[in-house]
mmCIF file of C-alpha atoms in Angstrom:
data_model
loop_
_atom_site.group_PDB
_atom_site.id
_atom_site.type_symbol
_atom_site.label_atom_id
_atom_site.label_comp_id
_atom_site.label_asym_id
_atom_site.label_seq_id
_atom_site.Cartn_x
_atom_site.Cartn_y
_atom_site.Cartn_z
ATOM 1 C CA MET A 1 0.115 0.115 0.018
ATOM 2 C CA LYS A 2 1.570 3.484 -1.307
ATOM 3 C CA LYS A 3 2.300 5.997 1.805
ATOM 4 C CA ASN A 4 0.525 8.881 0.185
ATOM 5 C CA PHE A 5 0.201 12.072 1.834
ATOM 6 C CA LEU A 6 -2.790 12.180 3.343
ATOM 7 C CA TYR A 7 -2.060 9.010 5.771
ATOM 8 C CA LEU A 8 1.830 11.859 5.753
ATOM 9 C CA SER A 9 -0.516 14.535 6.226
ATOM 10 C CA VAL A 10 -2.246 13.196 9.331
ATOM 11 C CA ALA A 11 0.847 11.540 10.906
ATOM 12 C CA VAL A 12 2.641 14.568 11.557
ATOM 13 C CA MET A 13 -0.094 16.052 13.339
ATOM 14 C CA THR A 14 1.402 14.431 15.695
ATOM 15 C CA ALA A 15 4.614 11.894 15.642
ATOM 16 C CA MET A 16 7.394 11.034 16.461
ATOM 17 C CA ALA A 17 10.563 9.166 15.085
ATOM 18 C CA SER A 18 14.318 10.418 14.746
ATOM 19 C CA MET A 19 15.963 12.762 14.336
ATOM 20 C CA CYS A 20 16.120 16.649 12.331
ATOM 21 C CA MET A 21 16.577 18.854 13.962
ATOM 22 C CA VAL A 22 13.994 22.241 14.042
ATOM 23 C CA ALA A 23 13.961 25.539 15.649
ATOM 24 C CA CYS A 24 11.175 26.677 18.817
ATOM 25 C CA GLY A 25 10.388 30.366 17.112
ATOM 26 C CA ASP A 26 8.503 32.010 14.310
ATOM 27 C CA ASP A 27 12.215 33.750 12.942
ATOM 28 C CA ASP A 28 15.741 33.747 12.575
ATOM 29 C CA ASP A 29 15.944 36.160 15.282
ATOM 30 C CA GLU A 30 13.821 32.899 17.266
ATOM 31 C CA VAL A 31 16.827 30.634 15.846
ATOM 32 C CA ALA A 32 19.642 32.021 17.036
ATOM 33 C CA LYS A 33 18.285 33.325 20.305
ATOM 34 C CA PRO A 34 15.312 31.174 22.128
ATOM 35 C CA ASN A 35 12.764 31.918 24.440
ATOM 36 C CA PRO A 36 13.461 29.868 27.885
ATOM 37 C CA VAL A 37 11.729 27.406 28.810
ATOM 38 C CA THR A 38 8.819 27.979 30.979
ATOM 39 C CA LEU A 39 6.750 25.271 30.814
ATOM 40 C CA THR A 40 5.147 23.611 34.269
ATOM 41 C CA LEU A 41 4.800 20.420 34.929
ATOM 42 C CA PRO A 42 0.771 19.046 34.288
ATOM 43 C CA THR A 43 -1.653 19.484 37.149
ATOM 44 C CA ASN A 44 -1.862 15.629 37.659
ATOM 45 C CA ALA A 45 1.900 14.741 36.678
ATOM 46 C CA GLU A 46 2.117 13.483 40.038
ATOM 47 C CA HIS A 47 -0.953 10.991 39.661
ATOM 48 C CA ALA A 48 0.532 9.589 36.097
ATOM 49 C CA VAL A 49 0.352 5.714 35.494
ATOM 50 C CA GLN A 50 -0.717 2.977 33.190
ATOM 51 C CA TYR A 51 -2.762 -0.409 34.365
ATOM 52 C CA LYS A 52 -2.306 -3.185 32.501
ATOM 53 C CA LEU A 53 -5.123 -6.030 32.852
ATOM 54 C CA ALA A 54 -3.637 -8.875 33.613
ATOM 55 C CA SER A 55 -6.188 -10.292 32.207
ATOM 56 C CA ALA A 56 -8.570 -8.663 29.340
ATOM 57 C CA MET A 57 -11.676 -7.944 31.181
ATOM 58 C CA PRO A 58 -14.762 -8.502 29.280
ATOM 59 C CA ALA A 59 -18.023 -6.923 28.329
ATOM 60 C CA THR A 60 -21.326 -7.125 29.990
ATOM 61 C CA SER A 61 -24.661 -5.694 29.916
ATOM 62 C CA THR A 62 -26.615 -2.507 31.656
ATOM 63 C CA THR A 63 -28.255 -6.181 32.274
ATOM 64 C CA GLY A 64 -25.598 -7.476 33.909
ATOM 65 C CA ASP A 65 -25.133 -9.981 30.769
ATOM 66 C CA GLU A 66 -22.777 -10.319 28.736
ATOM 67 C CA VAL A 67 -22.604 -9.142 25.377
ATOM 68 C CA GLN A 68 -21.409 -11.029 22.532
ATOM 69 C CA ASP A 69 -18.712 -10.259 20.474
ATOM 70 C CA ALA A 70 -18.096 -6.521 22.672
ATOM 71 C CA PRO A 71 -14.541 -5.464 23.131
ATOM 72 C CA GLU A 72 -12.702 -6.532 26.517
ATOM 73 C CA LEU A 73 -11.163 -4.206 28.493
ATOM 74 C CA THR A 74 -7.094 -4.867 28.562
ATOM 75 C CA SER A 75 -5.711 -1.665 30.496
ATOM 76 C CA ILE A 76 -6.058 2.335 31.381
ATOM 77 C CA ASN A 77 -3.650 5.481 31.296
ATOM 78 C CA PHE A 78 -4.700 7.844 33.719
ATOM 79 C CA THR A 79 -2.297 10.773 32.121
ATOM 80 C CA GLU A 80 -0.492 13.519 33.120
ATOM 81 C CA SER A 81 -3.088 16.106 31.550
ATOM 82 C CA GLY A 82 -5.420 14.117 33.864
ATOM 83 C CA LYS A 83 -7.120 12.158 30.800
ATOM 84 C CA LEU A 84 -8.215 8.726 31.604
ATOM 85 C CA LEU A 85 -6.970 5.826 28.612
ATOM 86 C CA LEU A 86 -9.193 2.618 27.571
ATOM 87 C CA GLU A 87 -7.099 1.003 25.314
ATOM 88 C CA LEU A 88 -9.812 -2.160 24.292
ATOM 89 C CA ARG A 89 -9.446 -5.126 22.602
ATOM 90 C CA ASN A 90 -11.491 -7.205 19.889
ATOM 91 C CA PRO A 91 -12.082 -11.100 21.822
ATOM 92 C CA LYS A 92 -13.104 -12.238 17.720
ATOM 93 C CA ASP A 93 -9.422 -10.702 16.471
ATOM 94 C CA GLY A 94 -8.147 -9.122 18.338
ATOM 95 C CA LYS A 95 -7.725 -5.366 17.215
ATOM 96 C CA LEU A 96 -7.257 -2.778 19.254
ATOM 97 C CA SER A 97 -9.303 0.557 19.819
ATOM 98 C CA TYR A 98 -9.177 2.708 21.831
ATOM 99 C CA ILE A 99 -11.126 6.102 23.885
ATOM 100 C CA MET A 100 -10.626 9.278 25.464
ATOM 101 C CA GLU A 101 -11.744 11.070 28.198
ATOM 102 C CA ASP A 102 -10.949 13.506 30.740
ATOM 103 C CA ALA A 103 -10.929 12.745 33.848
ATOM 104 C CA THR A 104 -10.172 13.776 38.002
ATOM 105 C CA PHE A 105 -8.293 11.958 40.624
ATOM 106 C CA ARG A 106 -9.241 11.940 43.621
ATOM 107 C CA ASN A 107 -8.876 10.135 47.138
ATOM 108 C CA ASN A 108 -7.388 7.433 45.686
ATOM 109 C CA VAL A 109 -10.089 7.376 42.970
ATOM 110 C CA TYR A 110 -9.582 8.315 38.931
ATOM 111 C CA SER A 111 -13.715 9.494 37.992
ATOM 112 C CA VAL A 112 -14.789 10.503 34.744
ATOM 113 C CA ASN A 113 -18.216 11.712 33.682
ATOM 114 C CA SER A 114 -18.627 12.260 29.917
ATOM 115 C CA ARG A 115 -20.729 11.440 26.606
ATOM 116 C CA ARG A 116 -18.669 8.549 26.062
ATOM 117 C CA VAL A 117 -17.748 6.632 29.778
ATOM 118 C CA SER A 118 -18.757 7.510 32.997
ATOM 119 C CA GLY A 119 -17.632 5.817 36.009
ATOM 120 C CA THR A 120 -14.740 5.682 38.571
ATOM 121 C CA ILE A 121 -10.924 3.897 39.010
ATOM 122 C CA GLY A 122 -10.553 2.837 42.625
ATOM 123 C CA LEU A 123 -7.410 1.901 44.124
ATOM 124 C CA VAL A 124 -7.243 -1.422 46.212
ATOM 125 C CA LYS A 125 -5.161 -1.231 49.219
ATOM 126 C CA ASN A 126 -1.865 1.239 47.813
ATOM 127 C CA SER A 127 -1.794 4.775 47.450
ATOM 128 C CA ALA A 128 -1.711 6.009 43.916
ATOM 129 C CA ARG A 129 1.538 7.686 44.913
ATOM 130 C CA THR A 130 3.446 3.998 45.607
ATOM 131 C CA ARG A 131 1.093 1.840 43.090
ATOM 132 C CA ALA A 132 3.123 -1.441 43.622
ATOM 133 C CA THR A 133 1.344 -4.076 42.066
ATOM 134 C CA ASP A 134 -2.215 -5.010 43.050
ATOM 135 C CA GLY A 135 -5.878 -4.980 42.323
ATOM 136 C CA LEU A 136 -8.463 -2.517 41.394
ATOM 137 C CA VAL A 137 -11.940 -1.983 41.588
ATOM 138 C CA ILE A 138 -13.592 -0.957 37.888
ATOM 139 C CA ASN A 139 -17.055 0.892 37.659
ATOM 140 C CA ILE A 140 -16.659 1.824 33.919
ATOM 141 C CA THR A 141 -19.420 2.039 30.955
ATOM 142 C CA VAL A 142 -18.726 2.825 27.898
ATOM 143 C CA THR A 143 -20.894 4.145 25.763
ATOM 144 C CA TYR A 144 -21.427 2.797 21.799
ATOM 145 C CA THR A 145 -23.809 5.138 20.167
ATOM 146 C CA VAL A 146 -23.742 2.405 17.146
ATOM 147 C CA GLU A 147 -24.418 -0.508 19.376
ATOM 148 C CA GLU A 148 -25.214 -0.802 23.140
ATOM 149 C CA THR A 149 -24.214 1.037 26.356
ATOM 150 C CA ILE A 150 -21.397 -1.446 27.807
ATOM 151 C CA ALA A 151 -19.723 -2.338 31.018
ATOM 152 C CA TYR A 152 -16.429 -3.348 32.665
ATOM 153 C CA THR A 153 -17.614 -2.773 35.914
ATOM 154 C CA THR A 154 -15.727 -5.786 38.994
ATOM 155 C CA GLY A 155 -18.927 -4.924 41.217
ATOM 156 C CA ASP A 156 -16.689 -5.749 44.945
ATOM 157 C CA GLU A 157 -13.179 -7.571 44.354
ATOM 158 C CA THR A 158 -11.097 -6.681 42.620
ATOM 159 C CA VAL A 159 -9.143 -6.536 39.218
ATOM 160 C CA THR A 160 -4.942 -7.591 39.259
ATOM 161 C CA VAL A 161 -3.038 -5.729 37.384
ATOM 162 C CA THR A 162 0.943 -4.591 36.908
ATOM 163 C CA THR A 163 1.279 -0.718 36.838
ATOM 164 C CA THR A 164 3.891 1.517 35.626
ATOM 165 C CA THR A 165 4.505 4.205 36.632
ATOM 166 C CA THR A 166 5.995 7.579 35.930
ATOM 167 C CA ILE A 167 9.937 8.747 35.283
ATOM 168 C CA THR A 168 11.321 11.797 37.049
ATOM 169 C CA GLY A 169 13.529 13.080 37.548
ATOM 170 C CA ASP A 170 13.900 13.633 33.745
ATOM 171 C CA GLU A 171 13.384 17.215 32.090
ATOM 172 C CA ALA A 172 12.767 16.401 28.756
ATOM 173 C CA MET A 173 10.497 13.886 30.255
ATOM 174 C CA ASP A 174 7.978 16.982 31.872
ATOM 175 C CA ARG A 175 8.693 18.857 28.836
ATOM 176 C CA LEU A 176 7.067 16.708 26.675
ATOM 177 C CA ALA A 177 4.713 14.740 28.738
ATOM 178 C CA ARG A 178 1.581 16.378 28.055
ATOM 179 C CA THR A 179 -1.679 16.979 25.976
ATOM 180 C CA TRP A 180 -1.287 19.872 23.217
ATOM 181 C CA LYS A 181 -3.372 21.954 21.260
ATOM 182 C CA ILE A 182 -1.898 23.311 18.068
ATOM 183 C CA LEU A 183 -1.427 26.778 16.884
ATOM 184 C CA GLY A 184 -0.687 25.941 13.668
ATOM 185 C CA VAL A 185 1.144 23.861 11.090
ATOM 186 C CA ILE A 186 3.936 25.404 7.877
ATOM 187 C CA LEU A 187 4.111 23.170 5.143
ATOM 188 C CA ASP A 188 7.393 22.550 2.896
ATOM 189 C CA LEU A 189 6.536 20.235 -0.574
ATOM 190 C CA LYS A 190 9.648 19.699 -3.478
ATOM 191 C CA SER A 191 8.380 17.919 -6.134
ATOM 192 C CA ASP A 192 11.287 17.282 -8.614
ATOM 193 C CA THR A 193 10.187 15.245 -11.493
ATOM 194 C CA LYS A 194 6.446 18.805 -11.014
ATOM 195 C CA ASN A 195 9.059 20.762 -10.644
ATOM 196 C CA ILE A 196 7.461 22.208 -7.620
ATOM 197 C CA LYS A 197 8.489 24.040 -3.932
ATOM 198 C CA ALA A 198 6.077 24.977 -2.236
ATOM 199 C CA TYR A 199 5.918 26.485 1.478
ATOM 200 C CA GLU A 200 2.065 27.902 3.985
ATOM 201 C CA GLU A 201 1.034 27.873 6.854
ATOM 202 C CA PHE A 202 -2.149 27.478 8.760
ATOM 203 C CA ASN A 203 -3.306 28.302 11.394
ATOM 204 C CA SER A 204 -5.540 26.714 13.337
ATOM 205 C CA ARG A 205 -9.321 27.756 14.394
ATOM 206 C CA GLY A 206 -10.553 28.378 17.307
ATOM 207 C CA GLY A 207 -7.522 26.221 19.245
ATOM 208 C CA MET A 208 -7.779 23.351 16.879
ATOM 209 C CA PHE A 209 -6.420 22.677 13.092
ATOM 210 C CA TYR A 210 -8.721 21.092 10.135
ATOM 211 C CA LEU A 211 -7.123 18.641 7.647
ATOM 212 C CA GLU A 212 -9.044 19.883 4.537
ATOM 213 C CA ASP A 213 -6.892 23.016 4.816
ATOM 214 C CA VAL A 214 -3.726 20.284 4.445
ATOM 215 C CA LEU A 215 -6.251 18.486 2.015
ATOM 216 C CA LYS A 216 -6.620 22.014 -0.653
ATOM 217 C CA GLU A 217 -2.883 23.098 -0.420
ATOM 218 C CA ALA A 218 -1.600 19.439 -1.648
ATOM 219 C CA LEU A 219 -4.615 19.471 -3.913
ATOM 220 C CA ASP A 220 -3.624 22.636 -5.608
ATOM 221 C CA GLN A 221 0.296 21.532 -5.928
ATOM 222 C CA GLY A 222 -0.713 18.643 -8.028
ATOM 223 C CA ILE A 223 -1.304 15.189 -5.112
ATOM 224 C CA SER A 224 -2.713 13.005 -6.797
ATOM 225 C CA LEU A 225 -5.177 11.585 -3.887
ATOM 226 C CA SER A 226 -8.368 8.858 -4.239
ATOM 227 C CA ASP A 227 -11.744 10.015 -3.535
ATOM 228 C CA ASN A 228 -12.185 7.819 0.516
ATOM 229 C CA ASP A 229 -8.616 9.940 1.145
ATOM 230 C CA LYS A 230 -10.209 12.777 -0.039
ATOM 231 C CA GLU A 231 -12.983 11.658 2.497
ATOM 232 C CA LYS A 232 -10.632 11.122 5.948
ATOM 233 C CA PHE A 233 -9.632 14.544 5.296
ATOM 234 C CA LYS A 234 -13.023 16.029 6.406
ATOM 235 C CA ARG A 235 -11.140 15.527 10.126
ATOM 236 C CA ILE A 236 -10.158 17.700 12.694
ATOM 237 C CA VAL A 237 -7.599 17.309 14.762
ATOM 238 C CA GLU A 238 -8.487 18.933 18.810
ATOM 239 C CA SER A 239 -4.765 17.748 20.432
ATOM 240 C CA VAL A 240 -1.960 15.656 20.824
ATOM 241 C CA THR A 241 -0.828 13.873 24.263
ATOM 242 C CA PHE A 242 1.692 12.283 24.622
ATOM 243 C CA THR A 243 2.706 10.116 28.861
ATOM 244 C CA LYS A 244 5.737 9.327 30.029
ATOM 245 C CA THR A 245 4.218 5.582 29.813
ATOM 246 C CA GLY A 246 5.161 6.107 26.198
ATOM 247 C CA ILE A 247 1.426 6.717 24.324
ATOM 248 C CA PHE A 248 1.330 9.410 22.313
ATOM 249 C CA THR A 249 -2.151 10.205 21.003
ATOM 250 C CA ILE A 250 -3.799 11.667 18.322
ATOM 251 C CA ASP A 251 -6.923 13.794 19.599
ATOM 252 C CA TYR A 252 -9.691 14.076 16.886
ATOM 253 C CA ASN A 253 -12.775 16.656 17.836
ATOM 254 C CA ASP A 254 -15.291 13.914 16.348
ATOM 255 C CA GLY A 255 -14.097 11.719 20.173
ATOM 256 C CA GLY A 256 -11.655 9.829 17.645
ATOM 257 C CA GLU A 257 -8.772 8.230 18.508
ATOM 258 C CA ASP A 258 -5.313 7.684 16.688
ATOM 259 C CA VAL A 259 -2.777 6.048 19.247
ATOM 260 C CA ALA A 260 0.886 4.470 18.817
ATOM 261 C CA SER A 261 3.902 3.780 21.155
ATOM 262 C CA TRP A 262 6.809 6.549 20.859
ATOM 263 C CA THR A 263 10.398 6.356 21.969
ATOM 264 C CA TRP A 264 12.883 8.684 22.068
ATOM 265 C CA SER A 265 15.751 7.966 19.221
ATOM 266 C CA ASN A 266 19.032 9.795 20.018
ATOM 267 C CA ALA A 267 21.464 10.350 23.211
ATOM 268 C CA ASP A 268 19.826 13.981 23.645
ATOM 269 C CA LYS A 269 16.092 13.586 23.717
ATOM 270 C CA THR A 270 15.160 15.642 20.888
ATOM 271 C CA ALA A 271 14.378 12.798 18.766
ATOM 272 C CA PHE A 272 11.911 10.465 18.994
ATOM 273 C CA LYS A 273 10.074 6.832 17.180
ATOM 274 C CA ILE A 274 6.449 5.554 16.716
ATOM 275 C CA LEU A 275 5.384 2.390 17.961
ATOM 276 C CA LEU A 276 1.904 0.965 15.884
ATOM 277 C CA LYS A 277 0.078 0.230 19.155
ATOM 278 C CA ASP A 278 -2.847 -0.459 15.673
ATOM 279 C CA GLU A 279 -1.774 -1.591 12.792
ATOM 280 C CA ASP A 280 -4.971 -0.508 11.753
ATOM 281 C CA MET A 281 -4.348 3.085 13.087
ATOM 282 C CA GLY A 282 -3.467 5.120 10.199
ATOM 283 C CA ASN A 283 0.344 6.650 11.094
ATOM 284 C CA LYS A 284 1.094 3.314 10.952
ATOM 285 C CA PHE A 285 1.800 4.779 6.625
ATOM 286 C CA ILE A 286 5.141 6.762 8.628
ATOM 287 C CA ALA A 287 7.933 6.228 6.185
ATOM 288 C CA ASP A 288 10.686 3.423 7.621
ATOM 289 C CA ASN A 289 13.235 7.077 6.348
ATOM 290 C CA THR A 290 10.246 9.341 8.274
ATOM 291 C CA ASN A 291 13.086 12.371 10.148
ATOM 292 C CA ILE A 292 11.250 14.198 13.594
ATOM 293 C CA SER A 293 12.824 16.207 16.328
ATOM 294 C CA VAL A 294 10.649 18.332 18.740
ATOM 295 C CA ALA A 295 12.309 21.582 20.082
ATOM 296 C CA PHE A 296 10.937 23.843 23.246
ATOM 297 C CA SER A 297 10.620 27.538 23.655
ATOM 298 C CA ASP A 298 8.751 29.315 26.459
ATOM 299 C CA THR A 299 5.641 28.032 26.736
ATOM 300 C CA ARG A 300 5.897 26.296 22.850
ATOM 301 C CA CYS A 301 7.413 23.884 21.362
ATOM 302 C CA ASN A 302 8.145 22.768 17.409
ATOM 303 C CA MET A 303 7.621 19.325 16.103
ATOM 304 C CA LYS A 304 8.637 18.880 12.609
ATOM 305 C CA LEU A 305 8.779 15.310 9.897
ATOM 306 C CA GLU A 306 11.113 15.697 6.912
ATOM 307 C CA THR A 307 10.193 12.002 4.330
ATOM 308 C CA THR A 308 9.446 11.487 1.122
ATOM 309 C CA VAL A 309 6.576 9.536 0.006
ATOM 310 C CA LYS A 310 4.885 8.921 -2.974
ATOM 311 C CA ASP A 311 1.120 9.921 -4.089
ATOM 312 C CA ASN A 312 -1.599 7.887 -5.822
ATOM 313 C CA SER A 313 0.477 8.932 -9.906
ATOM 314 C CA ASN A 314 3.700 7.407 -8.338
ATOM 315 C CA THR A 315 4.983 11.440 -8.082
ATOM 316 C CA GLU A 316 7.237 11.571 -4.988
ATOM 317 C CA TRP A 317 6.948 14.049 -2.715
ATOM 318 C CA ILE A 318 9.218 15.450 -0.578
ATOM 319 C CA VAL A 319 7.690 16.436 2.706
ATOM 320 C CA ALA A 320 8.564 18.496 5.592
ATOM 321 C CA MET A 321 5.733 19.439 8.181
ATOM 322 C CA THR A 322 6.496 21.338 11.134
ATOM 323 C CA LEU A 323 3.894 21.590 14.531
ATOM 324 C CA LYS A 324 3.674 24.904 16.268
ATOM 325 C CA LEU A 325 2.052 23.611 20.060
ATOM 326 C CA GLN A 326 1.246 25.315 22.693
ATOM 327 C CA GLN A 327 0.421 24.203 27.016
#
């Protein structure tokens, strides 16, 4: 399958993979004299943790009966920015899906109350700060708008979990691990075969980034996309999230998420690589030769991706995209 411009653009919205330095400012003066980093730790940073269930928890309906072929709950991740990420697995084919919602933490209990998810996750015996391998009391209800309401609950019993706690004392991790809003995107396209060199900057609208803006520029420059590819550009990116436990998400305003894992790709911790959580996610189309880097200034972060891709007409494009992010 071709690594076409659509999926590159979607993935660029937050993907990270090896090295290509990028400036934190918007002009040459800022490149030469970057501002000091003034990022503060997110409010929930000390409570961030990932819980992996020892055995997948089957879904039940609101009547208590097990739901046929409904996804099983496999892990729970509470992020530095106070979001709860649920990982669900299809029991028939093993495919993964994800749901992320805002949550709160108080008295050793995570609580969420949103359109798609409601309920609580309580810690057993151990405090939020120790989080040794132990149990959870899970009482989560997930709303599926197409099918039915399903629940993951243990009643008075506890669920055995293994935990991944956050890394402390790592300045690079402290800077990156949070939810970021997208201020804008700088797109740089080049095609030697079509003698095209295009540079365009897009601003977010209402704090969100519209993929249709990238689609219009791509089509104007002669990039060939299928109707199916164009349809996927209708999504709007609300934010991107990184966790110290290695989770990376692209968060859309329609409630959907693309999820991957991430890790540093150089000793200086200025560049990243992505490992897919599910091969069906859109960012599987990032080419192996993708270079991605990060740099910080004030409460800002600039992330840059560079790669070479071919579109549906087999035209080769050199693509560079810089995301301007704000805490």
